[in-house]
Tab-separated table of N, CA and C in Angstrom:
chain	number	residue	atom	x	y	z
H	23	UNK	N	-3.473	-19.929	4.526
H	23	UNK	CA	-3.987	-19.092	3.452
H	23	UNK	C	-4.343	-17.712	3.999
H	24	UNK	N	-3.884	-16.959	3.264
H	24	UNK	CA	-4.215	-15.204	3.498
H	24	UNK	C	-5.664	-15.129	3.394
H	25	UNK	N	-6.357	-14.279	4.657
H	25	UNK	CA	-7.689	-13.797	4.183
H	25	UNK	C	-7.611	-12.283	3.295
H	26	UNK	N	-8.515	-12.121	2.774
H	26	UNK	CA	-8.619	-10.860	2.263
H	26	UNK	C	-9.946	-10.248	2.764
H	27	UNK	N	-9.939	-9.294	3.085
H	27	UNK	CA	-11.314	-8.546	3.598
H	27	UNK	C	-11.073	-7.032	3.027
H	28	UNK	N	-12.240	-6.493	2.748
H	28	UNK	CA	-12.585	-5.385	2.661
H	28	UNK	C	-13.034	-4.208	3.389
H	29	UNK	N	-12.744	-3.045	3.333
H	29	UNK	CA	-13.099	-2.153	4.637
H	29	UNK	C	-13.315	-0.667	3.848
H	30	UNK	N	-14.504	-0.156	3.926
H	30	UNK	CA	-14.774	1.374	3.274
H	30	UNK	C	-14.366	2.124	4.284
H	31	UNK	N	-13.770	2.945	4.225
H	31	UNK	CA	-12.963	3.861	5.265
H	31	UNK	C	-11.698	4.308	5.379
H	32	UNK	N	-11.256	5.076	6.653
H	32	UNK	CA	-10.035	5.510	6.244
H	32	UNK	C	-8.990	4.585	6.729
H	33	UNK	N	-7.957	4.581	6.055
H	33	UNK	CA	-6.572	3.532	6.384
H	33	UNK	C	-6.212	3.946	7.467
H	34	UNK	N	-5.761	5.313	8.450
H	34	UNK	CA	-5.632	6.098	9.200
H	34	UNK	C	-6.147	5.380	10.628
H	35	UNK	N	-7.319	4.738	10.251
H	35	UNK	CA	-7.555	4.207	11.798
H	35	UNK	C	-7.923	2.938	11.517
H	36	UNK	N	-7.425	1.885	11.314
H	36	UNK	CA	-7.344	0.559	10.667
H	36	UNK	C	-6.126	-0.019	11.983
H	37	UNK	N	-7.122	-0.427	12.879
H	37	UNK	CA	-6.086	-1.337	14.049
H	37	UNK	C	-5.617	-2.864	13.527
H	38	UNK	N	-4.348	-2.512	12.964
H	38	UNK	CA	-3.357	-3.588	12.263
H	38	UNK	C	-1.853	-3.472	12.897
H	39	UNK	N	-1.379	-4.654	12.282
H	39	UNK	CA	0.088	-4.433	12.270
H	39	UNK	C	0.743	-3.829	11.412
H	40	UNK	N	0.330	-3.792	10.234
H	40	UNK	CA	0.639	-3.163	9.162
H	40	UNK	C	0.130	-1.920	8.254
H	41	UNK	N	0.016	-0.825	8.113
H	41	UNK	CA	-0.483	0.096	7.267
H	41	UNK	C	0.450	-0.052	6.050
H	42	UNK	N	0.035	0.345	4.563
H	42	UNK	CA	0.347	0.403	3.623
H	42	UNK	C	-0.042	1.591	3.324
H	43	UNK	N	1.608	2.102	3.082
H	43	UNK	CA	0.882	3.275	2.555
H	43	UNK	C	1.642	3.600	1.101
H	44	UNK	N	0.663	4.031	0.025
H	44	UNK	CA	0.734	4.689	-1.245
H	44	UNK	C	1.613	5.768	-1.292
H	45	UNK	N	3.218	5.584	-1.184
H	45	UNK	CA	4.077	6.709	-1.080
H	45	UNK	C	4.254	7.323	-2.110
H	46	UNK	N	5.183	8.519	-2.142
H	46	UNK	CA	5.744	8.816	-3.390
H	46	UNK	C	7.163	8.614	-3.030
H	47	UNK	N	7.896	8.720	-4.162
H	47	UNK	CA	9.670	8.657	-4.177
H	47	UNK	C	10.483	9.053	-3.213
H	48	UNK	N	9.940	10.257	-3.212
H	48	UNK	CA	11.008	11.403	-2.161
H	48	UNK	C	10.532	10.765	-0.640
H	49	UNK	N	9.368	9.962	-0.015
H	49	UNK	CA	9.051	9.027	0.878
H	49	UNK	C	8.755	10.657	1.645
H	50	UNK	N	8.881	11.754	1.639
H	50	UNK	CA	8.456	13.108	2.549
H	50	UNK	C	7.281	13.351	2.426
H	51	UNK	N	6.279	12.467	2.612
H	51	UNK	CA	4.937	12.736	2.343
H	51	UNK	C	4.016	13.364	1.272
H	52	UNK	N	2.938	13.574	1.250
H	52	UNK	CA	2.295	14.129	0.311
H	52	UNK	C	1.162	14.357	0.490
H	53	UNK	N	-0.083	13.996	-0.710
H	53	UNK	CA	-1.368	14.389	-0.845
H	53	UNK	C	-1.761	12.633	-0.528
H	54	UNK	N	-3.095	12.894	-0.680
H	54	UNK	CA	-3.986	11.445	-0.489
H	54	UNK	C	-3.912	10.520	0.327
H	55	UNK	N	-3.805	9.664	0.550
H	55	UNK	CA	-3.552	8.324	1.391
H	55	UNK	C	-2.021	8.955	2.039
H	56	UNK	N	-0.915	9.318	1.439
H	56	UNK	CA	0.757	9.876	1.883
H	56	UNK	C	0.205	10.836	2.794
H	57	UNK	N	-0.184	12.076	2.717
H	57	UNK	CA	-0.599	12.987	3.591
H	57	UNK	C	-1.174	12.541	4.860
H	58	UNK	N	-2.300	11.890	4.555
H	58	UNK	CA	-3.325	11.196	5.852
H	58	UNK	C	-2.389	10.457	6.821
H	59	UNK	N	-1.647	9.441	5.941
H	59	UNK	CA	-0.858	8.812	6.962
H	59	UNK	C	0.281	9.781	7.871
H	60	UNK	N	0.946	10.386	7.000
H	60	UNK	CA	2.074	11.331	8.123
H	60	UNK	C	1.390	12.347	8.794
H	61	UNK	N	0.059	12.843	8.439
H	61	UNK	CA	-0.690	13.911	9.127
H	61	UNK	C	-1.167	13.069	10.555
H	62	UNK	N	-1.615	11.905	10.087
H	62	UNK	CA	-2.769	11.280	11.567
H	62	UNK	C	-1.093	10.460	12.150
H	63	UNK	N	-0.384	9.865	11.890
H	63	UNK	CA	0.590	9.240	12.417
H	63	UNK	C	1.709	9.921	12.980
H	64	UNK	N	1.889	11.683	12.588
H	64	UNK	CA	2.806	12.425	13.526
H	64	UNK	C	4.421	12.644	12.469
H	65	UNK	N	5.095	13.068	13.496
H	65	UNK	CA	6.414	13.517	13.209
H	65	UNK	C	7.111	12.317	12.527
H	66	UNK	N	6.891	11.376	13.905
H	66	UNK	CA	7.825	9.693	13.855
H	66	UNK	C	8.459	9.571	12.622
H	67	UNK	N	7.035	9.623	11.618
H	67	UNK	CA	6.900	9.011	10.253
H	67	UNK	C	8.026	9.281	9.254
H	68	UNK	N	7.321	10.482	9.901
H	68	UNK	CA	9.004	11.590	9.092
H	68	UNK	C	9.950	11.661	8.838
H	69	UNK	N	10.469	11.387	10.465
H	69	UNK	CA	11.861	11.831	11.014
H	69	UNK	C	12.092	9.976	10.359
H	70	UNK	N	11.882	8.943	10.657
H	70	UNK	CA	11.946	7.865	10.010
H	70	UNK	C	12.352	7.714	8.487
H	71	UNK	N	11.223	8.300	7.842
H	71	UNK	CA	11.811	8.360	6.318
H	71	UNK	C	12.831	9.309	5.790
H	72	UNK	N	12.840	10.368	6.640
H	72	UNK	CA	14.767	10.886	6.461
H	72	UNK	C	15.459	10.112	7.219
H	73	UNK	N	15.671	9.669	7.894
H	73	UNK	CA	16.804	8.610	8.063
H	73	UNK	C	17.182	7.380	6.616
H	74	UNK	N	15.712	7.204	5.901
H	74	UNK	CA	15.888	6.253	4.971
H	74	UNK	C	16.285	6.694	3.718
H	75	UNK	N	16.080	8.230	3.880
H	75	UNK	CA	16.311	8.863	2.265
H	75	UNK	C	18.046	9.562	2.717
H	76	UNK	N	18.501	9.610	3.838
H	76	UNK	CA	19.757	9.890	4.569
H	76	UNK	C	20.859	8.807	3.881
H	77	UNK	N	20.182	7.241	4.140
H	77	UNK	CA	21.271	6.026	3.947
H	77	UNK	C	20.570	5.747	2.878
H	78	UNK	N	20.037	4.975	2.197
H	78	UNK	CA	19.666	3.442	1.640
H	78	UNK	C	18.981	4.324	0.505
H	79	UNK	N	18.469	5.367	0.803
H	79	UNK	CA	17.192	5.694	-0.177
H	79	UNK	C	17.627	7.463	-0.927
H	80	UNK	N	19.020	7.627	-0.946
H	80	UNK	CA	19.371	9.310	-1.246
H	80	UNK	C	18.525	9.636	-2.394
H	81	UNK	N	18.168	8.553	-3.174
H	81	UNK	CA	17.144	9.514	-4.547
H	81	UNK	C	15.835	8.626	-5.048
H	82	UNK	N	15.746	8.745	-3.839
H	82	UNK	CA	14.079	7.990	-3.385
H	82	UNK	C	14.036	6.909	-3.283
H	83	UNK	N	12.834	6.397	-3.237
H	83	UNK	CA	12.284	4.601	-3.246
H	83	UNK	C	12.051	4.435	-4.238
H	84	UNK	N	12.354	3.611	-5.065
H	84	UNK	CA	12.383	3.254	-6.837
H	84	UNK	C	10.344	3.184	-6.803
H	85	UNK	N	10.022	2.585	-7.628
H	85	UNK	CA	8.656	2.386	-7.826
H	85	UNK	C	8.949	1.155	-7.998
H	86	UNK	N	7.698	0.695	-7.248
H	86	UNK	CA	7.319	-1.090	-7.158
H	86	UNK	C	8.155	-1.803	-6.015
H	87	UNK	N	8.975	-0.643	-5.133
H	87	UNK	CA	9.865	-1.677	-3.770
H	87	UNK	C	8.686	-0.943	-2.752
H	88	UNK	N	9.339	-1.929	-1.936
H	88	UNK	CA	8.768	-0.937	-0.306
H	88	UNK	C	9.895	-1.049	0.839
H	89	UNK	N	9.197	0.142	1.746
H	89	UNK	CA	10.389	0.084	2.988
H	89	UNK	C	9.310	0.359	4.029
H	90	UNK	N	10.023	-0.066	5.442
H	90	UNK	CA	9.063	-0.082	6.740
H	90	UNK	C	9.702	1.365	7.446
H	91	UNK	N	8.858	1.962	7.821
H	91	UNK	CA	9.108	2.892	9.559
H	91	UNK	C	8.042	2.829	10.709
H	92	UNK	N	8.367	3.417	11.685
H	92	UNK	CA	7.124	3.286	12.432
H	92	UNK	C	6.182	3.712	12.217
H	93	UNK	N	5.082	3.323	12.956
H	93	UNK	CA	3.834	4.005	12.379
H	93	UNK	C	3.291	4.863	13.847
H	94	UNK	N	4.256	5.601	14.032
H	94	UNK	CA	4.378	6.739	15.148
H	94	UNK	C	2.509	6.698	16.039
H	95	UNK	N	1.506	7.460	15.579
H	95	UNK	CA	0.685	7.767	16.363
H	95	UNK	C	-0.600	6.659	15.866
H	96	UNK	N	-0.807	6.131	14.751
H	96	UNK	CA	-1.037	5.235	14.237
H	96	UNK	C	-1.152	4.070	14.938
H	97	UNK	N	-2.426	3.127	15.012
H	97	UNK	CA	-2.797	2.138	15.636
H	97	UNK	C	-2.108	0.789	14.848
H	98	UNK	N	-0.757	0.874	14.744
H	98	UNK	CA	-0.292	0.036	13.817
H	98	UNK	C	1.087	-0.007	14.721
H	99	UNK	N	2.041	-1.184	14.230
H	99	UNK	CA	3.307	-1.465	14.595
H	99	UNK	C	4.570	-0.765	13.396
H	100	UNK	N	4.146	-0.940	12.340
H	100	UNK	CA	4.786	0.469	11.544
H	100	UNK	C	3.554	0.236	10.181
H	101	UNK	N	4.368	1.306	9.393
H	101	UNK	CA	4.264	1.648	8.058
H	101	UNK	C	4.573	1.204	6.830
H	102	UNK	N	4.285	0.356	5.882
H	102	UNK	CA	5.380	0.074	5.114
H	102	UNK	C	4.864	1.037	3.501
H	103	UNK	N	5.679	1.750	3.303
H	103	UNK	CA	5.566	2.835	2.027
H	103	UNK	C	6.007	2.041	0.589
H	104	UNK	N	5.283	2.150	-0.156
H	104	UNK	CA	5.411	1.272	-1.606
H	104	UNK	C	5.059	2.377	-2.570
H	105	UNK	N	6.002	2.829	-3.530
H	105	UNK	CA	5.534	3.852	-4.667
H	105	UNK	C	5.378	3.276	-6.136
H	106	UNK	N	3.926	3.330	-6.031
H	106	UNK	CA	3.284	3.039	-6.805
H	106	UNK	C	3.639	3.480	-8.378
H	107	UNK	N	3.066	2.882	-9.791
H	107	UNK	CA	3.532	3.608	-10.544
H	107	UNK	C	2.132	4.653	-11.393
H	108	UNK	N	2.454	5.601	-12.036
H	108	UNK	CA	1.822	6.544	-12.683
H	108	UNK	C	1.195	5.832	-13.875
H	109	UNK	N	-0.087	5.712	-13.846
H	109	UNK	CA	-0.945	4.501	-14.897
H	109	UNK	C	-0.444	5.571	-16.094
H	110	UNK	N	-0.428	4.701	-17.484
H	110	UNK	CA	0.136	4.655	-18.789
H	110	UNK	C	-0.814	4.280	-19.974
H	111	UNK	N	-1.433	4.750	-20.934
H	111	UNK	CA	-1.681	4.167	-22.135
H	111	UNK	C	-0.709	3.952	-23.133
H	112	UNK	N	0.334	4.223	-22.914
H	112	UNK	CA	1.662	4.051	-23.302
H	112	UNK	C	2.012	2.620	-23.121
H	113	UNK	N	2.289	2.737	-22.276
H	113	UNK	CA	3.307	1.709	-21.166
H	113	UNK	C	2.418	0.864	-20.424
H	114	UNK	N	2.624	-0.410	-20.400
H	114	UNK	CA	1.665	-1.259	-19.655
H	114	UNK	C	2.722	-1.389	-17.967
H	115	UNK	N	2.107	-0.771	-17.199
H	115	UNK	CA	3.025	-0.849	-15.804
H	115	UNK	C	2.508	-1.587	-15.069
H	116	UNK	N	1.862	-2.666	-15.647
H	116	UNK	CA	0.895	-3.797	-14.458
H	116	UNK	C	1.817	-4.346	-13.735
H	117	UNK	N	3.298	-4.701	-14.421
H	117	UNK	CA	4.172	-6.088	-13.432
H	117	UNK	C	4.533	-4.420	-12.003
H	118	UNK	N	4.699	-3.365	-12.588
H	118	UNK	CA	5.288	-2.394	-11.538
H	118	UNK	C	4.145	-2.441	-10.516
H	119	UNK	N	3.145	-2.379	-10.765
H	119	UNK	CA	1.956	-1.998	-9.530
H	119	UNK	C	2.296	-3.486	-8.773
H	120	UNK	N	1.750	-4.669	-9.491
H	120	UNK	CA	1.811	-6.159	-9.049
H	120	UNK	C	2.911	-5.758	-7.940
H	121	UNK	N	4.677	-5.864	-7.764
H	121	UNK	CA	5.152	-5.344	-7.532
H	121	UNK	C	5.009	-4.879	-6.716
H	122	UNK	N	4.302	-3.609	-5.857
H	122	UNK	CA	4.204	-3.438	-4.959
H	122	UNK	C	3.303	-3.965	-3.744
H	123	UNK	N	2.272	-4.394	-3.865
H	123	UNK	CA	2.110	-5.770	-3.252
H	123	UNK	C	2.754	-6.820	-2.759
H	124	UNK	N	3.645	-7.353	-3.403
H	124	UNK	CA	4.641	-8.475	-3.411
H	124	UNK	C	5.469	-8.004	-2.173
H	125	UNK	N	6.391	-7.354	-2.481
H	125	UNK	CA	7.030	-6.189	-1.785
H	125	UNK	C	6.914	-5.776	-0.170
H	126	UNK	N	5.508	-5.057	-0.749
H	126	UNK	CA	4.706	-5.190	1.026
H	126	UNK	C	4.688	-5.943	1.977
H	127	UNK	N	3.954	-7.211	0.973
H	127	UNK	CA	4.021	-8.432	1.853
H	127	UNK	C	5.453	-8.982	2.047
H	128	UNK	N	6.258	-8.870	1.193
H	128	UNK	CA	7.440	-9.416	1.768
H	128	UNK	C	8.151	-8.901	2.603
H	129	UNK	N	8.203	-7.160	3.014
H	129	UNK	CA	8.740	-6.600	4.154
H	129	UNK	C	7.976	-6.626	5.065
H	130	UNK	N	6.440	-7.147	5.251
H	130	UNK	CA	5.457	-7.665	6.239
H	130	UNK	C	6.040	-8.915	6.673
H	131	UNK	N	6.454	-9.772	5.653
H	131	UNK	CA	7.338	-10.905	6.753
H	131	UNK	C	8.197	-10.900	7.404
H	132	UNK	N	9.125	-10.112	6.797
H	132	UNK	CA	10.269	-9.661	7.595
H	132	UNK	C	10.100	-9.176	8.808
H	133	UNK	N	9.069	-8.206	9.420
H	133	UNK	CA	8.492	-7.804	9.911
H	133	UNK	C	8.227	-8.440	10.839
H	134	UNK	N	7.295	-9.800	10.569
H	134	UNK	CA	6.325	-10.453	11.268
H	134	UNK	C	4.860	-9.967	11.491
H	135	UNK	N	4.918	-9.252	10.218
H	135	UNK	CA	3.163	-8.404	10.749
H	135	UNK	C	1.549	-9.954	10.472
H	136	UNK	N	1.340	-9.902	10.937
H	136	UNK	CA	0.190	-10.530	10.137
H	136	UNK	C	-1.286	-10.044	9.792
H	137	UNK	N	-1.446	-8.910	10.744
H	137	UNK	CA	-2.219	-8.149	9.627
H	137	UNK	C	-1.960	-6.723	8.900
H	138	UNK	N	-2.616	-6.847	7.779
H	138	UNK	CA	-2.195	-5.849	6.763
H	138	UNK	C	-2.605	-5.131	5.686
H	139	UNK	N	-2.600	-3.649	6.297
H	139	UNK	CA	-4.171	-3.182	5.342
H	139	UNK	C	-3.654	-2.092	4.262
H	140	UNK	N	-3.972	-2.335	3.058
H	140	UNK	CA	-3.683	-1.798	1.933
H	140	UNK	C	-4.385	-0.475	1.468
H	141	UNK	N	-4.491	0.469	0.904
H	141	UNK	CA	-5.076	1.071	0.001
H	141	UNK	C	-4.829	0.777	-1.532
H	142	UNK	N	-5.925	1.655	-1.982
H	142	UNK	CA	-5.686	1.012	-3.662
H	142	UNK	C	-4.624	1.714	-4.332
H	143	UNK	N	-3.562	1.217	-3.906
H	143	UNK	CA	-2.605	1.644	-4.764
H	143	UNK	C	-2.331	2.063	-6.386
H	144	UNK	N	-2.309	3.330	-6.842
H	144	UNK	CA	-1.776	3.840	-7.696
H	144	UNK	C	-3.340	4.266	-8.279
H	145	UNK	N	-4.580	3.960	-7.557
H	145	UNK	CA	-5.796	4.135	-8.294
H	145	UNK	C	-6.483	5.900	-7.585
H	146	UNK	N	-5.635	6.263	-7.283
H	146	UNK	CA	-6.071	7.878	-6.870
H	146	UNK	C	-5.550	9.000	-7.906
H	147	UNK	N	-4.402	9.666	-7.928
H	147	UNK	CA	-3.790	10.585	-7.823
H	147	UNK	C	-2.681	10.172	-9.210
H	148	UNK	N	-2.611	8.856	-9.199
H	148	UNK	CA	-1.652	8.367	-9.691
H	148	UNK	C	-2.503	7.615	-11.123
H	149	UNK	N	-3.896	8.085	-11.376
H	149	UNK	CA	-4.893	7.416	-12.217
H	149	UNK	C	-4.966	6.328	-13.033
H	150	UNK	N	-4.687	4.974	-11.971
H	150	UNK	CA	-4.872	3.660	-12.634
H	150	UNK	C	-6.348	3.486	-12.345
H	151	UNK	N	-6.726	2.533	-13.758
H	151	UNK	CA	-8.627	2.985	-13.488
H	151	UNK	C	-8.686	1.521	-12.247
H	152	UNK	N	-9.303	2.185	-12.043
H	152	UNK	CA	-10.111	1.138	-9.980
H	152	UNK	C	-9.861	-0.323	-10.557
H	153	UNK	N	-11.124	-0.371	-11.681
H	153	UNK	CA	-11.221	-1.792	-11.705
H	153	UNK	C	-10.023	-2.731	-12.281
H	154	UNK	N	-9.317	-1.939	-12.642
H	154	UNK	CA	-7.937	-3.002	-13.235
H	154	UNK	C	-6.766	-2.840	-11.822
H	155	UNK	N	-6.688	-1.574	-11.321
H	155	UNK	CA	-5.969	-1.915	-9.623
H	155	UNK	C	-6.322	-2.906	-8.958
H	156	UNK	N	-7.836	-2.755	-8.999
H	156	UNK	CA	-8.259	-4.116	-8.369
H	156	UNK	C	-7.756	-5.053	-8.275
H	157	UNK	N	-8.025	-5.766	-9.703
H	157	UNK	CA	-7.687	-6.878	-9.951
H	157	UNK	C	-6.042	-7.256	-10.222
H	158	UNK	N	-5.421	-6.258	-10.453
H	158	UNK	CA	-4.193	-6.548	-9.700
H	158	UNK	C	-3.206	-6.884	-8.713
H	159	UNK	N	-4.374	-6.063	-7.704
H	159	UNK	CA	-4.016	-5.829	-6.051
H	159	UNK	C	-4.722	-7.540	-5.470
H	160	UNK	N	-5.981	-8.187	-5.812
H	160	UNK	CA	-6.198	-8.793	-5.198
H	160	UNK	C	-5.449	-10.112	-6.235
H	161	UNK	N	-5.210	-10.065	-7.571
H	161	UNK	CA	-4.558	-11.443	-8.316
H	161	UNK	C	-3.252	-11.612	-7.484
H	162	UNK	N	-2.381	-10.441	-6.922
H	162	UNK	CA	-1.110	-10.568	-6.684
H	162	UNK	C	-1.447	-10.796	-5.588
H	163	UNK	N	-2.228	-10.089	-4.098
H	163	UNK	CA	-2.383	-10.892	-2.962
H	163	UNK	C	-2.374	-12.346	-3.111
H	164	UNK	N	-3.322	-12.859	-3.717
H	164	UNK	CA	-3.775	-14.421	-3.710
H	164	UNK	C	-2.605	-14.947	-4.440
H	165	UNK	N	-2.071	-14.694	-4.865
H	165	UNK	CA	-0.610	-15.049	-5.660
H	165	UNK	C	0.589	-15.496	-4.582
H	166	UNK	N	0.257	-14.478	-3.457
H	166	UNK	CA	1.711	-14.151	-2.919
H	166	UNK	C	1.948	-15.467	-1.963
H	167	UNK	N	3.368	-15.967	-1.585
H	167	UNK	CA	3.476	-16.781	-0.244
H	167	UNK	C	3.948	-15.561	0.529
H	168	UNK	N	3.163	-15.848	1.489
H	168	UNK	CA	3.445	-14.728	2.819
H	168	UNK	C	2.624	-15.716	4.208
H	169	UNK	N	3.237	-15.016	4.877
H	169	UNK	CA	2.979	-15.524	6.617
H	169	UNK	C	1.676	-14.596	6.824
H	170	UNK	N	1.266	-13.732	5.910
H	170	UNK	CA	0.280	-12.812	6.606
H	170	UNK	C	-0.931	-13.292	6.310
H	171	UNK	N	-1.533	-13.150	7.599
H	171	UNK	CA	-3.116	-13.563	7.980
H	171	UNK	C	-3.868	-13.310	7.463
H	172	UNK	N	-3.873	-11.657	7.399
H	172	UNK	CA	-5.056	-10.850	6.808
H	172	UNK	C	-4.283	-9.832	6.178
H	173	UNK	N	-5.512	-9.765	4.578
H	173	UNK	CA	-4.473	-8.802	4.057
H	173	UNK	C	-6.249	-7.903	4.069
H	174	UNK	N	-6.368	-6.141	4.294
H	174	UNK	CA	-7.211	-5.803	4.844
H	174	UNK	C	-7.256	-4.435	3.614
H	175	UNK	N	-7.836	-4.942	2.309
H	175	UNK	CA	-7.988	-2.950	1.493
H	175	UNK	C	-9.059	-2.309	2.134
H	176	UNK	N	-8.419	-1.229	2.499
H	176	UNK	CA	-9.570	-0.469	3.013
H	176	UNK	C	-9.697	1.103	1.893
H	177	UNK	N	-10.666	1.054	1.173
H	177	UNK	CA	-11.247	1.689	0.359
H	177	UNK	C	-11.949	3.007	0.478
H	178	UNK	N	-11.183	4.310	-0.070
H	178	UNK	CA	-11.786	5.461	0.446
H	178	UNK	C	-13.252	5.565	0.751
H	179	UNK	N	-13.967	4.802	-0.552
H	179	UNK	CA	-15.173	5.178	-1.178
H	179	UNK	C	-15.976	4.049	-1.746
H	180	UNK	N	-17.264	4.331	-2.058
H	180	UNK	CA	-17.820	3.474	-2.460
H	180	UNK	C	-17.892	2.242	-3.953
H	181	UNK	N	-17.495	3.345	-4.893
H	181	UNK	CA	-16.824	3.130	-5.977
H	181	UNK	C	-15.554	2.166	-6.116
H	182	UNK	N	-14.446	2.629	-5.070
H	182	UNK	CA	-13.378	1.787	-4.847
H	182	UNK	C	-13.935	0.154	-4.162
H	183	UNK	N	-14.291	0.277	-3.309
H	183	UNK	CA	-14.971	-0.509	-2.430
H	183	UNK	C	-15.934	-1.895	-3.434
H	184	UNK	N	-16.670	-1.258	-4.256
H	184	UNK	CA	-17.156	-2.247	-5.282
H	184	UNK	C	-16.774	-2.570	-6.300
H	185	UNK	N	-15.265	-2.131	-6.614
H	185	UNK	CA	-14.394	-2.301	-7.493
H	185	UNK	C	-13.659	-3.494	-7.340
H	186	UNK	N	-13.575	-3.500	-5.775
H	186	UNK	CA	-12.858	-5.016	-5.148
H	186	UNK	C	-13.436	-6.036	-4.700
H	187	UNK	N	-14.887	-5.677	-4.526
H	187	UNK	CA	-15.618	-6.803	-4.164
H	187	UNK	C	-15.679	-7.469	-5.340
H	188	UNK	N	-16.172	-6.779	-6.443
H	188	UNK	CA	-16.565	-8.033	-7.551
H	188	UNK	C	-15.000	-8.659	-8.242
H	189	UNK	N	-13.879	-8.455	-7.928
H	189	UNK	CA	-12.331	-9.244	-7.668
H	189	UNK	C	-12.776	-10.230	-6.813
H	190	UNK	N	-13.003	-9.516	-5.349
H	190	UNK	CA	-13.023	-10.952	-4.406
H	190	UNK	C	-14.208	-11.923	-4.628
H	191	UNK	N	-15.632	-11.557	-5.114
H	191	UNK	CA	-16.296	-12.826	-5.770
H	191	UNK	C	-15.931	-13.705	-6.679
């Protein structure tokens, strides 16, 4: 059985096998959690995800897959980038977020990572409200079959942070 633990802090220095990171499409970095990671993790990251947007990925990473690179300067064995989707009162995009979780963990097996630390996907920038990421992020962890040990959200803030605890109670 997967543990789940919680961690207030930055993903950036989270000694795992796995970082998750909240990409966007074009996988060339960005703002929030995307920025932090290719800023604190270096070139590697980079030069990695053009190779992936070169072959496999010419008009991005769809939303709700993921893909691995290294995780260059990063206390991790790589990266795996999952693009999240853009929350909707329209459109219910819960199976798309679910989805990236799944995903994660399944290129974490491939992998062989067993630990593996998340951010709250799609609940920044991308304004899915906290408490329903939450409970997405941790229904689909506990959902998933995976080989991974520990699955590890580490939560900018305090707000985020007690958004997932009362999921994991």
């Amino acid at each position: 059985m997967t543990a789940i633990t919680l961690v207030q802090g930055d993903i950036t220095r989270q000694s795992v096998d796995a970082i998750v990171n909240a990409a966007n499409s074009s996988l060339l970095g960005g703002g929030g959690v995307d920025g932090a990671i290719h800023r604190r993790g270096g070139p590697a990251i980079l030069a990695d995800c053009r190779r992936l947007r070169a072959s496999h990925y010419g008009k991005g990473l769809p939303t709700g897959r993921a893909v691995s690179t290294t995780a260059g300067e990063l206390d991790a064995r790589w990266v795996i980038h999952t693009v999240g989707p853009r929350f909707s009162h329209e459109e219910d995009r819960s199976e798309l977020l679910a989805s990236c979780y799944r995903e994660s963990l399944r290129v974490a097996d491939e992998l062989g990572a067993r630990t593996v630390a998340f951010p709250a996907v799609s609940a920044g920038i991308y304004g899915w409200p906290m408490d329903d990421a939450a409970r997405i992020a941790v229904e689909t962890v506990r959902a998933a079959k995976t080989s991974v040990e520990e699955v590890r959200f580490v939560l900018f803030d305090e707000r985020a942070y007690e958004a997932f605890a009362r999921q994991i109670r």
